Coordinates of C-alpha atoms in Angstrom, one line a residue:
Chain A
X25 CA -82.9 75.3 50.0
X26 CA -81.8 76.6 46.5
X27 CA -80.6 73.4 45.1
X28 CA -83.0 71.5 46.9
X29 CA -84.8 70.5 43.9
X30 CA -81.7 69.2 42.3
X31 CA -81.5 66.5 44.5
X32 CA -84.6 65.3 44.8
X33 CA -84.7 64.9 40.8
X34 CA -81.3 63.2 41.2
X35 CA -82.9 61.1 43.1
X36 CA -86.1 60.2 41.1
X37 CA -84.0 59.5 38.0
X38 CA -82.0 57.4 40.3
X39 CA -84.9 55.2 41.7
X40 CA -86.7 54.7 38.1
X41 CA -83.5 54.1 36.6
X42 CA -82.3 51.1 39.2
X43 CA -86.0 49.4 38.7
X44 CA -85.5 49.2 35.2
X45 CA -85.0 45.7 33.8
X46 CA -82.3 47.1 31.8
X47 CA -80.2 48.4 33.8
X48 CA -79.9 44.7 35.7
X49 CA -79.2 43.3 32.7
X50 CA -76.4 45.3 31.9
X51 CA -74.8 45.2 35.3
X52 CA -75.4 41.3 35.2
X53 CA -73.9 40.8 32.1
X54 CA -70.8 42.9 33.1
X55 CA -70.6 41.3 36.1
X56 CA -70.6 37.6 34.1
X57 CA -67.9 39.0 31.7
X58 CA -65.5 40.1 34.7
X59 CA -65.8 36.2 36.6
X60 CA -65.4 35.1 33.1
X61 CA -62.0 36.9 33.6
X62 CA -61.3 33.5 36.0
X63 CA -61.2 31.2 32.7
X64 CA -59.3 33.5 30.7
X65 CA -56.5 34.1 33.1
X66 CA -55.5 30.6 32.5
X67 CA -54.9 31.1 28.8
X68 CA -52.2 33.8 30.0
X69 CA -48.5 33.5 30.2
X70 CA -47.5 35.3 33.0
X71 CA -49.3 37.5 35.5
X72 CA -52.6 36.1 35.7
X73 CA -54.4 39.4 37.3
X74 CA -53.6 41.5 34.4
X75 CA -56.1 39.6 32.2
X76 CA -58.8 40.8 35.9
X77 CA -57.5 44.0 35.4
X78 CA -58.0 44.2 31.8
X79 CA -61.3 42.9 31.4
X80 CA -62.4 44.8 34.2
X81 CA -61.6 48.2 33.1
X82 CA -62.7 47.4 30.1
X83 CA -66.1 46.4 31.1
X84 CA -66.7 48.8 33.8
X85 CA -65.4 51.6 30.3
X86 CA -68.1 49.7 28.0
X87 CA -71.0 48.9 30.1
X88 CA -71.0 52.2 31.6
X89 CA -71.2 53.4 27.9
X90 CA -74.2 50.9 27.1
X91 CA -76.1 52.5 30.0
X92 CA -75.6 55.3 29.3
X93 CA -76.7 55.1 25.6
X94 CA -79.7 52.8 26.9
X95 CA -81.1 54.8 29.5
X96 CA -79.7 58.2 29.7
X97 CA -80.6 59.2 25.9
X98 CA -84.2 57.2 26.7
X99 CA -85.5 58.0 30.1
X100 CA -85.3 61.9 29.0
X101 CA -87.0 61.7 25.8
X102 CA -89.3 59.3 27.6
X103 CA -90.6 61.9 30.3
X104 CA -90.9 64.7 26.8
X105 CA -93.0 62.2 25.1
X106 CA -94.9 60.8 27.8
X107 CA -95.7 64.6 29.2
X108 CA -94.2 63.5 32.5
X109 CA -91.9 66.7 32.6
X110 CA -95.7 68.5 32.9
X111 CA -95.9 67.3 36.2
X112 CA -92.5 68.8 36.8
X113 CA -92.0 71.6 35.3
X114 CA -95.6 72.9 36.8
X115 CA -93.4 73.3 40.2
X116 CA -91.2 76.2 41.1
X117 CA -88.2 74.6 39.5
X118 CA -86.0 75.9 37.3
X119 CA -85.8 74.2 34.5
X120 CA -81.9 73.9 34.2
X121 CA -82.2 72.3 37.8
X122 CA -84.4 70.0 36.3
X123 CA -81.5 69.0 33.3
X124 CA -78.9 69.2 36.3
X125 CA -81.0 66.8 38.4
X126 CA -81.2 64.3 35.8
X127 CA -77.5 64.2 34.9
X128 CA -76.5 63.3 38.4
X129 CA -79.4 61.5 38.8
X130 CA -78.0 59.2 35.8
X131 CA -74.6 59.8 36.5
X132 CA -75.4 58.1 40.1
X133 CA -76.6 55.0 38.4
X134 CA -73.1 54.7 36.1
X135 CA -71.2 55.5 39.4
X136 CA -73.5 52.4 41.6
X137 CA -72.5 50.3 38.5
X138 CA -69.3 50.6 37.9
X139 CA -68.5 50.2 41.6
X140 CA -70.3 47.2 41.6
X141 CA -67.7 45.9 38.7
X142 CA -64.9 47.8 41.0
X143 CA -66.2 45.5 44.0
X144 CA -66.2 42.4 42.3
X145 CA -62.7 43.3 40.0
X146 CA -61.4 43.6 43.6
X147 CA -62.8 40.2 45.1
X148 CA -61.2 38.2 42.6
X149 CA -58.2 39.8 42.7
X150 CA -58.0 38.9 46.6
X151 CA -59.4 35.4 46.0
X152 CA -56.0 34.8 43.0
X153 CA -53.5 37.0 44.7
X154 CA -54.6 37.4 48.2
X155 CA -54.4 41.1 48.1
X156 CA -56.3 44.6 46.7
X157 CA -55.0 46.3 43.9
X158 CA -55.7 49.9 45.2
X159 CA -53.9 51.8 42.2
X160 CA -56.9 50.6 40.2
X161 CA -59.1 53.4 41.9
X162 CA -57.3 55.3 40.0
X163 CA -58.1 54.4 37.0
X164 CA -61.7 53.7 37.9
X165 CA -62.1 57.2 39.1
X166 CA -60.4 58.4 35.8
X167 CA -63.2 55.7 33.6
X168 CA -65.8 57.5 35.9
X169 CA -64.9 61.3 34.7
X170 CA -65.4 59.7 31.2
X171 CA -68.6 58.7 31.6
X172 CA -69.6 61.8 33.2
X173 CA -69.1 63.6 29.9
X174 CA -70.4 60.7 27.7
X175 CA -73.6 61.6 30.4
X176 CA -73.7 65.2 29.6
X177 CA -73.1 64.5 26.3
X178 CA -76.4 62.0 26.2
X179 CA -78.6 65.1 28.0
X180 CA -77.5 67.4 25.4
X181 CA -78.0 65.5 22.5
X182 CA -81.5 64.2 24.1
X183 CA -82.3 68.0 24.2
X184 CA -83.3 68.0 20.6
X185 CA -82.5 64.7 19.3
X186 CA -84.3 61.2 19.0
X187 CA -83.0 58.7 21.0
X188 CA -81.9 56.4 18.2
X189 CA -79.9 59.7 16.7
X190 CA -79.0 60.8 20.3
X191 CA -77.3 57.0 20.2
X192 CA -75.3 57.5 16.9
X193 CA -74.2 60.6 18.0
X194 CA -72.7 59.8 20.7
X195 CA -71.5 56.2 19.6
X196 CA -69.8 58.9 16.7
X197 CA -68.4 61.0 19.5
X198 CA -66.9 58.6 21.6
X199 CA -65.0 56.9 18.4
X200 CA -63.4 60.4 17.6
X201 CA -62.5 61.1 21.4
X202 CA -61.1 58.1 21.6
X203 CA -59.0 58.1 18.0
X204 CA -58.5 61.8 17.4
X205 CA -54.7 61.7 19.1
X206 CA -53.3 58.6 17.1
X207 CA -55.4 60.6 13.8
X208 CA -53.6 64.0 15.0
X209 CA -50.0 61.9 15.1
X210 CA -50.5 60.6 11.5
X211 CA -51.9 64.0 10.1
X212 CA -48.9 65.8 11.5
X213 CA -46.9 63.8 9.7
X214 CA -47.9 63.1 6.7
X215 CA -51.1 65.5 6.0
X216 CA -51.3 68.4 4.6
X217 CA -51.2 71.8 6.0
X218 CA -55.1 71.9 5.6
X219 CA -55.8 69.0 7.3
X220 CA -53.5 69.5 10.2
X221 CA -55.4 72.7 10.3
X222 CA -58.9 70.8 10.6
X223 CA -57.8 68.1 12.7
X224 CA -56.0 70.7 15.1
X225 CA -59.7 72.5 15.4
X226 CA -61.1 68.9 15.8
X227 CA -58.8 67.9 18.3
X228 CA -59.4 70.7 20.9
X229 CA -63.6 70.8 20.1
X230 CA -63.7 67.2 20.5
X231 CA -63.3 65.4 24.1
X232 CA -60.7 63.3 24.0
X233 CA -61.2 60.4 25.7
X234 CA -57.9 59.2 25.5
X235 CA -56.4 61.3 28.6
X236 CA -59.0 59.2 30.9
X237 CA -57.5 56.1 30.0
X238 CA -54.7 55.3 32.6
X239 CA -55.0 51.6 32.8
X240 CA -52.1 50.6 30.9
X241 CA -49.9 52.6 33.4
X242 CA -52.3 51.1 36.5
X243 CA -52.1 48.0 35.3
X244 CA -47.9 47.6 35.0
X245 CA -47.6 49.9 38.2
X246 CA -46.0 52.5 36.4
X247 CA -45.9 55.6 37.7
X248 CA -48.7 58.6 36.6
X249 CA -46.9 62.2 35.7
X250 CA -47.3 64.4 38.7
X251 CA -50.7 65.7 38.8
X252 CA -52.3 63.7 35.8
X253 CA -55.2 62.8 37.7
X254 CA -55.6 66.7 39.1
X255 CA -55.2 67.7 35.3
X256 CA -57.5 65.0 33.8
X257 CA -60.2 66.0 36.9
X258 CA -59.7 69.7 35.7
X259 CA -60.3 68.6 32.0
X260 CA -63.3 66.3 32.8
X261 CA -64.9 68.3 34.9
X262 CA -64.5 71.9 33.3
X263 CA -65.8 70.2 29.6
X264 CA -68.5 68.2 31.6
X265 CA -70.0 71.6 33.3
X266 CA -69.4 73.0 29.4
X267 CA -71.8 70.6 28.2
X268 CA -74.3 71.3 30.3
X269 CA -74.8 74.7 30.0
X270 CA -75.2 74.3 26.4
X271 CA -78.0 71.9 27.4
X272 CA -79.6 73.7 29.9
X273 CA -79.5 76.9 27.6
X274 CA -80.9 74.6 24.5
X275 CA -83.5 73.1 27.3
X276 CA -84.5 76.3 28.4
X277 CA -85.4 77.5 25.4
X278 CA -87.3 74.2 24.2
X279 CA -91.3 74.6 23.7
X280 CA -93.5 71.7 24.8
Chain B
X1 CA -102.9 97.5 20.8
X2 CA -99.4 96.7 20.5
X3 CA -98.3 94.8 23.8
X4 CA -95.3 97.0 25.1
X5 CA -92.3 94.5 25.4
X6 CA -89.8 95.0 28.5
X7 CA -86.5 96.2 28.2
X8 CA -84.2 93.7 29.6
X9 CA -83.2 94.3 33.0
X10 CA -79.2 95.3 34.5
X11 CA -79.7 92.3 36.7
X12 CA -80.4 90.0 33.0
X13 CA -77.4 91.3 31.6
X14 CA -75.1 90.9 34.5
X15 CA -76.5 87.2 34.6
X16 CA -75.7 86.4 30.9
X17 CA -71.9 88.0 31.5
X18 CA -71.4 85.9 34.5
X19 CA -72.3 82.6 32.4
X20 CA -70.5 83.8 29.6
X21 CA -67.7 84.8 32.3
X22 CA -67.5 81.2 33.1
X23 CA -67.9 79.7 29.8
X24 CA -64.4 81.3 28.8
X25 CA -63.0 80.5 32.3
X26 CA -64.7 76.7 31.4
X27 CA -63.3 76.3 27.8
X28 CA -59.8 78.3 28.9
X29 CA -59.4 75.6 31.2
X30 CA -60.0 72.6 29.0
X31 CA -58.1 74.1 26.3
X32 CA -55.0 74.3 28.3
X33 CA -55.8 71.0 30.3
X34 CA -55.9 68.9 27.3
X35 CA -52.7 70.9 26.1
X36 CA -50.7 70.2 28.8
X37 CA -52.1 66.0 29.4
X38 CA -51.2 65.9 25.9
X39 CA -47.9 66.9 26.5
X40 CA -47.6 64.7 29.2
X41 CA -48.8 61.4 27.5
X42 CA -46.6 62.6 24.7
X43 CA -43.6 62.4 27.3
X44 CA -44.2 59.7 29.6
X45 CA -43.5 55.8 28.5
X46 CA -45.9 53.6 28.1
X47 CA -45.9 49.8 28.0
X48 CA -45.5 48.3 24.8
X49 CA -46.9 45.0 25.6
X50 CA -49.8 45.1 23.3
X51 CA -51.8 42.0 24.9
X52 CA -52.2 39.7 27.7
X53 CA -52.8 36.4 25.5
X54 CA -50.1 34.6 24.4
X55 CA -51.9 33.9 20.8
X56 CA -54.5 34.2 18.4
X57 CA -56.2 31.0 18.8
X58 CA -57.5 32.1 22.1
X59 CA -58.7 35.2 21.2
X60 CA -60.4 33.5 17.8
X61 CA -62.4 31.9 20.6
X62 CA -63.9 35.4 21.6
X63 CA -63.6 37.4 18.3
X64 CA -67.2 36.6 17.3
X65 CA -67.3 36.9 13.5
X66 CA -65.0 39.7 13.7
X67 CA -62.3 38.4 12.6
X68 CA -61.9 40.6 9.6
X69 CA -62.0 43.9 11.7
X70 CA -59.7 42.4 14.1
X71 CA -57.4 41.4 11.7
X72 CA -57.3 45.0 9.7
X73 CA -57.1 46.2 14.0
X74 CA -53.9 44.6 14.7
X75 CA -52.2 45.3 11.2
X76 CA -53.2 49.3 11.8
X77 CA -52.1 48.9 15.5
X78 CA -48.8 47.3 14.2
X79 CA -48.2 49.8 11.7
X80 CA -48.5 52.4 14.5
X81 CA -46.4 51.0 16.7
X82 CA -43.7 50.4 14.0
X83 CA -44.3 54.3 13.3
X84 CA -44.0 55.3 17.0
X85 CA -40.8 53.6 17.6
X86 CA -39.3 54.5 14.2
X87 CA -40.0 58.5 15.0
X88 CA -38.6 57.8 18.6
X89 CA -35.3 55.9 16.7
X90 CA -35.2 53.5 19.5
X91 CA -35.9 51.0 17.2
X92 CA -37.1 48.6 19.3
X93 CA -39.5 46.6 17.8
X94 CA -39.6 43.4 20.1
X95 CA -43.5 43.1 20.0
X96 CA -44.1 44.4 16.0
X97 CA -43.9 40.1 15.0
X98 CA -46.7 39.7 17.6
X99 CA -49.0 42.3 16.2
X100 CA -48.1 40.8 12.6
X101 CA -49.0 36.9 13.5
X102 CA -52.1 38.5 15.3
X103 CA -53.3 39.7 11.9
X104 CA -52.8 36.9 9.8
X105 CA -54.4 34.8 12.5
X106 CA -57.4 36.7 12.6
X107 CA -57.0 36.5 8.8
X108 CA -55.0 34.5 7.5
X109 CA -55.3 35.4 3.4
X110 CA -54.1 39.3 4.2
X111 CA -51.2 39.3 1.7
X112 CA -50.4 42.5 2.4
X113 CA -49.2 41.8 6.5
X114 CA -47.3 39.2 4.8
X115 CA -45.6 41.0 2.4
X116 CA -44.8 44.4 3.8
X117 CA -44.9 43.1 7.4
X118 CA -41.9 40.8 6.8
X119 CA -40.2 43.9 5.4
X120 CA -40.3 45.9 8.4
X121 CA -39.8 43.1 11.0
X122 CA -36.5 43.7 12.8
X123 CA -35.2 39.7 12.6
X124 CA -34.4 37.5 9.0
X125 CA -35.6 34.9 11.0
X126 CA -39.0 36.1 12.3
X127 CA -39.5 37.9 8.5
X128 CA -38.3 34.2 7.2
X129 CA -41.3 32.6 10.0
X130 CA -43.9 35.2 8.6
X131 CA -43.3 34.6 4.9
X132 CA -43.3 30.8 5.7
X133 CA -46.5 31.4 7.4
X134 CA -47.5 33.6 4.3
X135 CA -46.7 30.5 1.8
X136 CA -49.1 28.0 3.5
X137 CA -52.1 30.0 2.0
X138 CA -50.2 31.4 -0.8
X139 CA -48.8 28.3 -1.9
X140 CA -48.8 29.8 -5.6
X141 CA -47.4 32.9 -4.9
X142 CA -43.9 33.0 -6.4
X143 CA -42.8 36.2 -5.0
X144 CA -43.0 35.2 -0.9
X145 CA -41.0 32.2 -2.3
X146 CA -38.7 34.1 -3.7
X147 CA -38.3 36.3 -0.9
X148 CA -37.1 33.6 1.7
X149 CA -34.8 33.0 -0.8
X150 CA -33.5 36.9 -0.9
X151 CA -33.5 36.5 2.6
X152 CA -31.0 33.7 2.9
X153 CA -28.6 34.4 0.5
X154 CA -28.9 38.3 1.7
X155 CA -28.4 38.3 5.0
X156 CA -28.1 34.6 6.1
X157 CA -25.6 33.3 3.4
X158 CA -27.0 30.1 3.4
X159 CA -26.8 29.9 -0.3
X160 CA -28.4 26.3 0.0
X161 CA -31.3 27.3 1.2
X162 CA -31.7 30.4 -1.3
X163 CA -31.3 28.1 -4.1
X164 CA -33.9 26.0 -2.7
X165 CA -36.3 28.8 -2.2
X166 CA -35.3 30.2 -5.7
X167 CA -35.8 26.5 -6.9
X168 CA -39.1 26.5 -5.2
X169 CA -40.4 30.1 -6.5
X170 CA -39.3 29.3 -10.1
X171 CA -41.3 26.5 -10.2
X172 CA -44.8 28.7 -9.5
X173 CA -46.7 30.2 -12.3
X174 CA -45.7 33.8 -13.5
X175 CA -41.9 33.7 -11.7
X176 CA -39.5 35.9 -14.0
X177 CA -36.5 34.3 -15.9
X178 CA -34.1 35.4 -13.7
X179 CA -35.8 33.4 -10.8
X180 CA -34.3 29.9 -12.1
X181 CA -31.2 31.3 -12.9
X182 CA -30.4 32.6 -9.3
X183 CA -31.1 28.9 -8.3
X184 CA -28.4 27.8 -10.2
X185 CA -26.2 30.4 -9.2
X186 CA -27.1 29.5 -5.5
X187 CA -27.1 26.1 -5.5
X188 CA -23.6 26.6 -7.7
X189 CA -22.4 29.1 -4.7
X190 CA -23.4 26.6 -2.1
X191 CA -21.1 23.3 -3.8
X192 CA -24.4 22.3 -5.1
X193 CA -23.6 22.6 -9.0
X194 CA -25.9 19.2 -10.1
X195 CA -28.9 21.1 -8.5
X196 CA -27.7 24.3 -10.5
X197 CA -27.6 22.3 -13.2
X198 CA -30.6 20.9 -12.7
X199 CA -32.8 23.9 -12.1
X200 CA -31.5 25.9 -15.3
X201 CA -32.0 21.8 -17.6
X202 CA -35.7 22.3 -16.6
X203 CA -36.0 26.1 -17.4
X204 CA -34.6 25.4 -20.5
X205 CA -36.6 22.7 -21.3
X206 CA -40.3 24.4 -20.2
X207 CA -39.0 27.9 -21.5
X208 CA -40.4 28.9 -24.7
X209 CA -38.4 32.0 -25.6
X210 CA -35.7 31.9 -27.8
X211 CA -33.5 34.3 -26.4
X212 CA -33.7 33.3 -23.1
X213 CA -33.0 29.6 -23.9
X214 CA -30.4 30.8 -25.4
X215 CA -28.8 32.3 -22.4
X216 CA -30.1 29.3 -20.5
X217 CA -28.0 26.9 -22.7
X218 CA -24.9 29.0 -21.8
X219 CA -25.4 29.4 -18.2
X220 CA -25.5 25.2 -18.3
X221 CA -23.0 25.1 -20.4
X222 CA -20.9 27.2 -17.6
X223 CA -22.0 25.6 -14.6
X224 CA -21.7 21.8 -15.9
X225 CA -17.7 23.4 -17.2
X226 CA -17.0 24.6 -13.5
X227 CA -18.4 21.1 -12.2
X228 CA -15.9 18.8 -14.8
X229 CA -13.0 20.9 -14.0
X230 CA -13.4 20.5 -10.2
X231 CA -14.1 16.7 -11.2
X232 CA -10.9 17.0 -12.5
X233 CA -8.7 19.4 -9.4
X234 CA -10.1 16.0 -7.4
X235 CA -8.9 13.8 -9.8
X236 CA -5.0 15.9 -9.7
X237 CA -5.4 16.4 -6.2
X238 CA -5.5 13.0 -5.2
X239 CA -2.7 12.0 -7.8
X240 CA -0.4 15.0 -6.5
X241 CA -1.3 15.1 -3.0
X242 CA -1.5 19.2 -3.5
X243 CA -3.5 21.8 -5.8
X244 CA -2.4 22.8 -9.2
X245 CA -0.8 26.1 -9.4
X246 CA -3.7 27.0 -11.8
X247 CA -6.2 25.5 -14.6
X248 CA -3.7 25.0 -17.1
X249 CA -1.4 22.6 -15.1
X250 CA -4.8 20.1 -15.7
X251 CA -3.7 20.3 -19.2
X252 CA -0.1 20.3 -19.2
X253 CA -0.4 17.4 -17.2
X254 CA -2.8 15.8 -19.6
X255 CA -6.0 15.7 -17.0
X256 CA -7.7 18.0 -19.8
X257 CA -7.0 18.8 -23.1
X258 CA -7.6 22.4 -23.1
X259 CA -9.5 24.7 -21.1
X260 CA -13.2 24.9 -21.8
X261 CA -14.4 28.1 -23.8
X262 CA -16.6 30.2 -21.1
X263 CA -19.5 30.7 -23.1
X264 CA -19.5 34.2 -22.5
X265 CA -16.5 35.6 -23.3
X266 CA -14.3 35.1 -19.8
X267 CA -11.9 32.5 -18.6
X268 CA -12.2 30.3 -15.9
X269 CA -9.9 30.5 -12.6
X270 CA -8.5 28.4 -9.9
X271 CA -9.5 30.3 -7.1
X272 CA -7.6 29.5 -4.5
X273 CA -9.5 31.5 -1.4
X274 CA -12.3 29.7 -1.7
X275 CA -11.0 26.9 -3.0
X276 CA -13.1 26.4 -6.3
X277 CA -12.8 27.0 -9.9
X278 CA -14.7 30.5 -10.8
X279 CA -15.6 32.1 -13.7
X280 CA -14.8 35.6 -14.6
X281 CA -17.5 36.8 -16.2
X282 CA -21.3 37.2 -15.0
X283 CA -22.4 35.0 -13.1
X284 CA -18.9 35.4 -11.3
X285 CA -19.7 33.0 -8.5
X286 CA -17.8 33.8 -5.1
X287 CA -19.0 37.2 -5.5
X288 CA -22.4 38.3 -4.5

């Protein structure tokens, strides 16, 4: 099979990536931070699931960030350094397979995390309320296409960076995605015409990680526009797949 | 020998225009996708309840040490939100005093949330609370003072409590002259003329400028005037069982023996709408 090899890479970065120490530390931790959602509902005034709901999203949004800055920009850099890819790349593989195979390979690992979070969001909420909030897929699914292209983004930015520049990078990128609207609103107003100009350019070259975030509107119930979620899947996905062609054109030119 | 190098092939080039192909396709797509969900979260309403605990004292327990960046946060996110719903000119602002206490929480010494925060609050009373709040770590900052006091005379009419606030602010370091002499004019406006008095005595008496004593001198000399002559309406009230038709029947009927000279320039009046003696000249009390 053609895409064969994808796969089985998927899979390898998948195994080596749920063994690491790391990674159980992070989901651990997470998982901590969302019971510890229990204590802090008390403090509330009013609907106590919102702080579960909160919390939750939040954590499944910044934990799927840490691993994805911990391992995704090390494990590739890791197998360049280490001359594991030697071993690979001495198959009949091609080698943007090889870049595909490991984004899905660490996108799996984000996607086994965070519904791990989900799962345990979703327990507590039946343990407080006695029922399952099942709007908040939606707005898991929607964190999940984020961290797809905060994954693309790490193998790109592995391709020819260190990991501790790969980190800054994206830590950089993920600020601007996620302030560039509110930056656009105030520019618009007030800036001037060459500034609206450059934040305009920035705005559309930049992900902007605000559309993915629906959990205010998940959280109170309210109602998405019609075919957000189709839109925001079309936006995710068509900026991911961008991504990584630039990598696997940057990877296949790379010299060992 | 030169090594002959190999034309690229048809099937090279039809490779490199299909992924070029579907890069435009690609960035065509996000650029109208993220045009089109930007319209949409432009459009659609989101909640404006900004957090799910009450008050800052809980989340100081899970701020860390950053308070100062939390602080600046919920100042900026204020700011915003005032902004957002000023543009929309819905004006409603119902959650801009719980972004403001959030701030000074976090930080309680960030003048700034106090000053211009209170200014753009929507309620006297909740600018009033955040000033209030603002003077427990200012407590030598006459201007907050003095702007409880604006506040009260301003919008509240509470004149008692504006001369208070005036009294208070004119008795911090660096207040301007006319500080004290609104407390009089308060506490003169409120019935209170023996605080009025009181105020200007002790600006006068601290004040070193001669020109300003000066004026000082007249303003007491006006206020403690307006407080014998309604010493004196009592005084024909109770003997006549009515009010005078004016000033001058305290002197034709020998209460007085003339009118006082208002110190600068004007006359003093009975006036009867408010039921006080008034003066016609600046301060003109009765008419703020």
């Amino acid at each position: 099979m053609k895409y064969q090899p994808i796969f089985s890479i998927a899979h390898m970065t998948l195994r080596e990536g749920v063994r690491n120490k790391i990674f159980y530390n992070i989901v651990l931790f997470g998982l901590l931070i969302i019971a510890s959602s229990l204590v802090l509902n008390k403090m509330t005034v009013g609907d106590e699931t919102k702080v579960i709901k909160d919390l939750g999203l939040t954590c499944i949004s910044l934990f799927g960030l840490l691993t994805i800055l911990v391992l995704g920009t090390n494990h590739l850099y890791h197998e360049f350094e280490e001359k594991i890819i030697y071993t690979v790349l001495v198959k009949p593989i091609v080698r943007r397979h090889y870049l595909v195979g490991k984004y899905l390979g660490m996108l799996s690992i984000v996607v086994i995390q965070s519904a791990a979070m989900y799962v345990l969001m979703e327990i507590l909420l039946c343990a407080l309320k006695g029922m399952v909030s099942w709007m908040l897929l939606k707005a898991v699914y929607s964190l999940l296409l984020e961290l797809s292209l905060l994954c693309s983004l790490a193998i790109l930015f592995t391709t020819f960076m260190r990991p501790q520049l790969s980190i800054i990078t994206i830590l950089a990128v993920y600020l601007i995605g996620h302030s560039i609207s509110e930056v656009r609103m105030l520019v618009a107003e007030e800036g001037s015409r060459f500034a609206q100009g450059m934040i305009e350019i920035v705005y559309y070259l930049f992900p902007n990680f605000d559309h993915f975030d629906i959990s205010s509107q998940v959280v109170h119930n309210l109602p998405l526009a019609p075919f957000y979620l189709t839109l925001v899947t079309v936006y995710g996905v068509f900026y991911t797949m961008i991504v990584l062609m630039v990598s696997a054109q940057i990877f296949s030119r790379k010299e060992f | 020998m030169a090594k002959m190098q190999t034309p690229p092939s048809i099937k090279t080039y039809l490779a490199l225009m299909k992924s070029m192909a579907l890069v435009v396709v690609l960035a065509g797509g996000t650029y109208l996708s993220t045009g089109k969900l930007s319209l949409v979260r432009e459009n659609s309403p989101l909640p404006d309840d900004p957090l799910y605990l009450p008050n800052g004292n809980y989340l100081q327990l899970i701020s860390l040490d950053f308070d100062g960046v939390l602080s600046d946060l919920f100042w900026i996110k204020g700011a915003l939100y005032f902004g957002s719903h000023y543009r929309k000119k819905d004006h409603d602002y119902k959650w801009l005093a719980h972004f403001l206490d959030l701030s000074t929480e976090f930080d309680p010494y960030y003048y700034d949330v106090y000053w211009y925060g209170s200014s753009i609050l929507p309620s006297v009373e909740e600018s009033i609370r955040l000033l209030e709040k603002g003077r427990t770590y200012f407590s030598t900052d006459w201007k907050m003072t003095e702007m409880i006091g604006f506040y009260y005379h301003f919008y509240l009419k509470d004149y008692l409590a504006a001369g208070r606030y005036y009294e208070m602010a004119s008795l911090l370091p660096g207040h301007p002259p006319y500080v004290p002499s609104l407390a009089g004019r308060f506490y003169t406006e409120a019935g209170d003329i023996d605080s009025g008095i009181r105020v200007l005595k002790n600006f006068y008496d601290t004040c070193s400028k001669k020109d300003l004593k000066e004026d000082f001198a007249k303003r007491i000399t006006q206020l403690e005037d307006i407080k014998c002559l309604e010493e004196k309406l009592s005084v024909f009230r109770k003997k006549y069982q009515r009010t005078p038709r004016d000033l001058g029947e305290l002197v034709e009927r020998g209460l007085i023996s003339s009118l006082p000279k208002e110190p600068y320039g004007g006359k003093y009046l009975w006036d009867s709408s408010q039921q006080r003696v008034v003066s016609t000249t600046f301060p003109r009390y009765g008419s703020t």
